[in-house]
Amino acid sequence: MSASLNLRCARASLRQSSFQSRPFLAFARHASQSQPVKISEAAVPKVPSPSPTLDARPVPSAPARSRSAPDGTLYWVALGSILATPAIVYFYYEHRKEHMRVKKEQMLNDTLDINGRIGAVQEQDILALLAPKDIKFFEDYIGIQQDQIVAHVSRARAEAWTAGLQYPSVSALTWLRPYLAHHPAHDEVLQRIKAGASILDCGCMFAPDLRYLAYSGAPTENMTGFDIEGRFLEMSYDYYCDRDRFHAKLIKADFFDKSPDAPLKSLEGSFDIVWTPKFVHLFDRPTQIDVCVELIKLLRPVPDSLFLISQNGYPEAKEMQVRGPAGNSVLKSNTFFLGNESTSREIWAEVERRTSTKWDFSCRLLDLRTIGFHKDDGSEYKRITGHNLQWIARRL
C-alpha cells in the first residue's frame, strides 16, 4: 500500500511539472493553432488517476492570447498616458513658474537697485532734511542764505550727475549733512584735532565732515581725505566756496591699489584717527573684515588711536544683492553686508585676531528716522537704508 501510494505521488508530480514547463506551453499554443494530429491510443501510456485523498488539482493551461489584438489593460494604460501627457506638462510648468515667481520675489526682498536715481531726494524735501545747525553751517561757512540752499545744492548735484558721477550717493544727497556731527565720538575728535591730532576721511566724496570740523574751529592742515573719484574732490571746493581757506590734503586714490607707489601706501601709520563714513558697508562681510584690517594700518600703532565708522546697517543683519550699473561700477562684488551691533562685534573680533591687536570696541545702530535724517517713500531702498551703524574702536 505504501509503495503504491509513493508511485502515484511521483507520477502526479511529474505530470504537474510537465504541464507547467515552458516548452510544453509553447507546444500547446502552437498545437491550438495547428491542425489536429491523430495519435493512436496505443501510443499514449495510460496513467492511473490519482487517489482523491491526495487532493491532486488539475493545472490549468495558459490561456491562449490572440496576436491580432493588444492586451486590453495595457492598451488603456498606454492611451491614458498619451492623453494625460499634455496636462502633466502643463501642471509641471505652471508649478515651476509659480516656484520661480516666489523665488524671484524672495530674492528681490533681499536686493537693492542702486541705480543712481533710486532714493533720490526731491528738491522740495531738501530743506526738511536740514537741522537748524545745518542751515547755520550753510550760512556761516559757505555763505549761502536759507532761501538759496535748495538752488545751490541742486546745482551741485546736477553738475556731478552730468559729469558722469551717477552714483546713488549723489542723488540721495548723502553729502548734504556731516554724519560725524551725529556720531558719539564727534566731541572727542574735534578736541583732539584742535590739539594737533591728524584725521583721515576715507571715501570722503565732497568731504562734508572735514568741512564741518573746519567750521567748528579745527585746523585743516592735519586733515586728509581720499576718494576714488577725483572729480568729487575738485567740485567740493566750488560747492563749499573754500578753495582759499581749506588746506586739507584731498587725494584721488583707489583703496584697493596695493602697488608700491599707491597714494595710500606712503600714508600707513600716519594718522591718529581714521574716519570711514558710508564706506565699509559697500562690501560683503568677508571683504569688510579685509578692509578694516587694511584701514587700521593707516593708524599710528599707539594706544588711543581711533577707528570710527558711520555706515548703513540693519536691525536683522543681512547680505543684500545689488543690481544696477551704478552698483556694478562701485562694488567689488554683487553683494554687500548690512550689519548690526552683534555682527559688528564679531567682525571686529576677527580684525583683532588677524592683526594681533587689542581694542576697546563699542557700537550702536541708530534709526535715522528718529533724528529727521530719513524719510520713507514706500520704496525698498528707503526701507533698507534708514539705519546708521556707528563704531568706535580705540586701540589699547
PDB file of N, CA and C in Angstrom, residues 74-121:
ATOM      1  N   LEU A  74      -3.209  46.958 -20.996  1.00  0.00           N
ATOM      2  CA  LEU A  74      -2.071  47.739 -21.491  1.00  0.00           C
ATOM      3  C   LEU A  74      -2.510  48.793 -22.493  1.00  0.00           C
ATOM      4  N   TYR A  75      -3.479  48.464 -23.287  1.00  0.00           N
ATOM      5  CA  TYR A  75      -3.979  49.411 -24.297  1.00  0.00           C
ATOM      6  C   TYR A  75      -4.529  50.667 -23.636  1.00  0.00           C
ATOM      7  N   TRP A  76      -5.352  50.488 -22.613  1.00  0.00           N
ATOM      8  CA  TRP A  76      -5.961  51.655 -21.963  1.00  0.00           C
ATOM      9  C   TRP A  76      -4.949  52.444 -21.132  1.00  0.00           C
ATOM     10  N   VAL A  77      -3.975  51.728 -20.525  1.00  0.00           N
ATOM     11  CA  VAL A  77      -2.918  52.436 -19.795  1.00  0.00           C
ATOM     12  C   VAL A  77      -2.107  53.307 -20.736  1.00  0.00           C
ATOM     13  N   ALA A  78      -1.725  52.736 -21.881  1.00  0.00           N
ATOM     14  CA  ALA A  78      -0.945  53.496 -22.859  1.00  0.00           C
ATOM     15  C   ALA A  78      -1.735  54.683 -23.389  1.00  0.00           C
ATOM     16  N   LEU A  79      -3.008  54.441 -23.707  1.00  0.00           N
ATOM     17  CA  LEU A  79      -3.843  55.526 -24.221  1.00  0.00           C
ATOM     18  C   LEU A  79      -4.019  56.624 -23.178  1.00  0.00           C
ATOM     19  N   GLY A  80      -4.218  56.222 -21.912  1.00  0.00           N
ATOM     20  CA  GLY A  80      -4.371  57.214 -20.849  1.00  0.00           C
ATOM     21  C   GLY A  80      -3.113  58.042 -20.656  1.00  0.00           C
ATOM     22  N   SER A  81      -1.953  57.378 -20.758  1.00  0.00           N
ATOM     23  CA  SER A  81      -0.692  58.106 -20.598  1.00  0.00           C
ATOM     24  C   SER A  81      -0.514  59.140 -21.695  1.00  0.00           C
ATOM     25  N   ILE A  82      -0.861  58.750 -22.917  1.00  0.00           N
ATOM     26  CA  ILE A  82      -0.730  59.686 -24.042  1.00  0.00           C
ATOM     27  C   ILE A  82      -1.652  60.880 -23.866  1.00  0.00           C
ATOM     28  N   LEU A  83      -2.881  60.612 -23.465  1.00  0.00           N
ATOM     29  CA  LEU A  83      -3.844  61.700 -23.294  1.00  0.00           C
ATOM     30  C   LEU A  83      -3.492  62.591 -22.108  1.00  0.00           C
ATOM     31  N   ALA A  84      -2.872  62.014 -21.070  1.00  0.00           N
ATOM     32  CA  ALA A  84      -2.564  62.790 -19.862  1.00  0.00           C
ATOM     33  C   ALA A  84      -1.279  63.598 -19.981  1.00  0.00           C
ATOM     34  N   THR A  85      -0.424  63.276 -20.939  1.00  0.00           N
ATOM     35  CA  THR A  85       0.879  63.953 -21.044  1.00  0.00           C
ATOM     36  C   THR A  85       0.764  65.470 -21.150  1.00  0.00           C
ATOM     37  N   PRO A  86      -0.094  66.022 -22.020  1.00  0.00           N
ATOM     38  CA  PRO A  86      -0.191  67.492 -22.077  1.00  0.00           C
ATOM     39  C   PRO A  86      -0.589  68.115 -20.742  1.00  0.00           C
ATOM     40  N   ALA A  87      -1.514  67.471 -20.033  1.00  0.00           N
ATOM     41  CA  ALA A  87      -1.932  68.018 -18.737  1.00  0.00           C
ATOM     42  C   ALA A  87      -0.793  67.965 -17.725  1.00  0.00           C
ATOM     43  N   ILE A  88      -0.040  66.860 -17.741  1.00  0.00           N
ATOM     44  CA  ILE A  88       1.091  66.736 -16.814  1.00  0.00           C
ATOM     45  C   ILE A  88       2.133  67.808 -17.097  1.00  0.00           C
ATOM     46  N   VAL A  89       2.435  67.996 -18.385  1.00  0.00           N
ATOM     47  CA  VAL A  89       3.420  69.019 -18.763  1.00  0.00           C
ATOM     48  C   VAL A  89       2.933  70.400 -18.362  1.00  0.00           C
ATOM     49  N   TYR A  90       1.646  70.662 -18.592  1.00  0.00           N
ATOM     50  CA  TYR A  90       1.081  71.975 -18.252  1.00  0.00           C
ATOM     51  C   TYR A  90       1.192  72.254 -16.754  1.00  0.00           C
ATOM     52  N   PHE A  91       0.770  71.282 -15.953  1.00  0.00           N
ATOM     53  CA  PHE A  91       0.819  71.486 -14.497  1.00  0.00           C
ATOM     54  C   PHE A  91       2.259  71.580 -13.988  1.00  0.00           C
ATOM     55  N   TYR A  92       3.179  70.843 -14.624  1.00  0.00           N
ATOM     56  CA  TYR A  92       4.584  70.932 -14.214  1.00  0.00           C
ATOM     57  C   TYR A  92       5.121  72.338 -14.450  1.00  0.00           C
ATOM     58  N   TYR A  93       4.857  72.855 -15.647  1.00  0.00           N
ATOM     59  CA  TYR A  93       5.387  74.186 -15.954  1.00  0.00           C
ATOM     60  C   TYR A  93       4.681  75.282 -15.168  1.00  0.00           C
ATOM     61  N   GLU A  94       3.411  75.114 -14.869  1.00  0.00           N
ATOM     62  CA  GLU A  94       2.719  76.086 -14.026  1.00  0.00           C
ATOM     63  C   GLU A  94       3.298  76.077 -12.615  1.00  0.00           C
ATOM     64  N   HIS A  95       3.559  74.875 -12.107  1.00  0.00           N
ATOM     65  CA  HIS A  95       4.175  74.776 -10.777  1.00  0.00           C
ATOM     66  C   HIS A  95       5.570  75.377 -10.794  1.00  0.00           C
ATOM     67  N   ARG A  96       6.322  75.087 -11.864  1.00  0.00           N
ATOM     68  CA  ARG A  96       7.681  75.623 -11.974  1.00  0.00           C
ATOM     69  C   ARG A  96       7.656  77.150 -12.075  1.00  0.00           C
ATOM     70  N   LYS A  97       6.706  77.678 -12.831  1.00  0.00           N
ATOM     71  CA  LYS A  97       6.599  79.126 -12.992  1.00  0.00           C
ATOM     72  C   LYS A  97       6.259  79.793 -11.668  1.00  0.00           C
ATOM     73  N   GLU A  98       5.358  79.184 -10.905  1.00  0.00           N
ATOM     74  CA  GLU A  98       4.997  79.744  -9.604  1.00  0.00           C
ATOM     75  C   GLU A  98       6.180  79.667  -8.643  1.00  0.00           C
ATOM     76  N   HIS A  99       6.902  78.554  -8.703  1.00  0.00           N
ATOM     77  CA  HIS A  99       8.086  78.411  -7.842  1.00  0.00           C
ATOM     78  C   HIS A  99       9.115  79.491  -8.156  1.00  0.00           C
ATOM     79  N   MET A 100       9.347  79.740  -9.444  1.00  0.00           N
ATOM     80  CA  MET A 100      10.329  80.754  -9.826  1.00  0.00           C
ATOM     81  C   MET A 100       9.838  82.150  -9.461  1.00  0.00           C
ATOM     82  N   ARG A 101       8.528  82.382  -9.537  1.00  0.00           N
ATOM     83  CA  ARG A 101       7.988  83.690  -9.164  1.00  0.00           C
ATOM     84  C   ARG A 101       8.213  83.957  -7.677  1.00  0.00           C
ATOM     85  N   VAL A 102       7.919  82.948  -6.852  1.00  0.00           N
ATOM     86  CA  VAL A 102       8.123  83.102  -5.410  1.00  0.00           C
ATOM     87  C   VAL A 102       9.602  83.292  -5.095  1.00  0.00           C
ATOM     88  N   LYS A 103      10.445  82.520  -5.772  1.00  0.00           N
ATOM     89  CA  LYS A 103      11.891  82.640  -5.534  1.00  0.00           C
ATOM     90  C   LYS A 103      12.394  84.019  -5.943  1.00  0.00           C
ATOM     91  N   LYS A 104      11.908  84.517  -7.074  1.00  0.00           N
ATOM     92  CA  LYS A 104      12.333  85.844  -7.531  1.00  0.00           C
ATOM     93  C   LYS A 104      11.859  86.920  -6.572  1.00  0.00           C
ATOM     94  N   GLU A 105      10.619  86.780  -6.090  1.00  0.00           N
ATOM     95  CA  GLU A 105      10.097  87.763  -5.140  1.00  0.00           C
ATOM     96  C   GLU A 105      10.910  87.751  -3.853  1.00  0.00           C
ATOM     97  N   GLN A 106      11.273  86.567  -3.389  1.00  0.00           N
ATOM     98  CA  GLN A 106      12.090  86.467  -2.179  1.00  0.00           C
ATOM     99  C   GLN A 106      13.461  87.092  -2.400  1.00  0.00           C
ATOM    100  N   MET A 107      14.036  86.862  -3.587  1.00  0.00           N
ATOM    101  CA  MET A 107      15.344  87.433  -3.887  1.00  0.00           C
ATOM    102  C   MET A 107      15.268  88.951  -3.952  1.00  0.00           C
ATOM    103  N   LEU A 108      14.201  89.487  -4.527  1.00  0.00           N
ATOM    104  CA  LEU A 108      14.061  90.933  -4.620  1.00  0.00           C
ATOM    105  C   LEU A 108      13.890  91.568  -3.253  1.00  0.00           C
ATOM    106  N   ASN A 109      13.327  90.808  -2.315  1.00  0.00           N
ATOM    107  CA  ASN A 109      13.210  91.348  -0.963  1.00  0.00           C
ATOM    108  C   ASN A 109      14.576  91.563  -0.327  1.00  0.00           C
ATOM    109  N   ASP A 110      15.579  90.828  -0.805  1.00  0.00           N
ATOM    110  CA  ASP A 110      16.938  90.979  -0.295  1.00  0.00           C
ATOM    111  C   ASP A 110      17.848  91.603  -1.346  1.00  0.00           C
ATOM    112  N   THR A 111      17.258  92.427  -2.218  1.00  0.00           N
ATOM    113  CA  THR A 111      18.014  93.051  -3.292  1.00  0.00           C
ATOM    114  C   THR A 111      17.745  94.539  -3.306  1.00  0.00           C
ATOM    115  N   LEU A 112      18.796  95.294  -3.533  1.00  0.00           N
ATOM    116  CA  LEU A 112      18.653  96.731  -3.684  1.00  0.00           C
ATOM    117  C   LEU A 112      19.060  97.130  -5.087  1.00  0.00           C
ATOM    118  N   ASP A 113      18.212  97.908  -5.743  1.00  0.00           N
ATOM    119  CA  ASP A 113      18.582  98.527  -7.000  1.00  0.00           C
ATOM    120  C   ASP A 113      19.249  99.843  -6.657  1.00  0.00           C
ATOM    121  N   ILE A 114      20.553  99.945  -6.881  1.00  0.00           N
ATOM    122  CA  ILE A 114      21.243 101.171  -6.511  1.00  0.00           C
ATOM    123  C   ILE A 114      21.654 101.947  -7.754  1.00  0.00           C
ATOM    124  N   ASN A 115      20.818 101.897  -8.784  1.00  0.00           N
ATOM    125  CA  ASN A 115      20.986 102.838  -9.876  1.00  0.00           C
ATOM    126  C   ASN A 115      20.924 104.240  -9.305  1.00  0.00           C
ATOM    127  N   GLY A 116      21.570 105.167  -9.971  1.00  0.00           N
ATOM    128  CA  GLY A 116      21.763 106.489  -9.399  1.00  0.00           C
ATOM    129  C   GLY A 116      20.524 107.196  -8.918  1.00  0.00           C
ATOM    130  N   ARG A 117      19.409 107.097  -9.616  1.00  0.00           N
ATOM    131  CA  ARG A 117      18.239 107.890  -9.247  1.00  0.00           C
ATOM    132  C   ARG A 117      17.368 107.233  -8.180  1.00  0.00           C
ATOM    133  N   ILE A 118      17.647 105.962  -7.866  1.00  0.00           N
ATOM    134  CA  ILE A 118      16.884 105.313  -6.811  1.00  0.00           C
ATOM    135  C   ILE A 118      17.177 106.002  -5.484  1.00  0.00           C
ATOM    136  N   GLY A 119      16.129 106.348  -4.744  1.00  0.00           N
ATOM    137  CA  GLY A 119      16.312 107.006  -3.459  1.00  0.00           C
ATOM    138  C   GLY A 119      16.641 108.479  -3.566  1.00  0.00           C
ATOM    139  N   ALA A 120      16.420 109.057  -4.752  1.00  0.00           N
ATOM    140  CA  ALA A 120      16.762 110.467  -4.952  1.00  0.00           C
ATOM    141  C   ALA A 120      15.919 111.362  -4.054  1.00  0.00           C
ATOM    142  N   VAL A 121      16.562 112.376  -3.492  1.00  0.00           N
ATOM    143  CA  VAL A 121      15.866 113.372  -2.680  1.00  0.00           C
ATOM    144  C   VAL A 121      15.296 114.431  -3.612  1.00  0.00           C
TER     145      VAL A 121
END
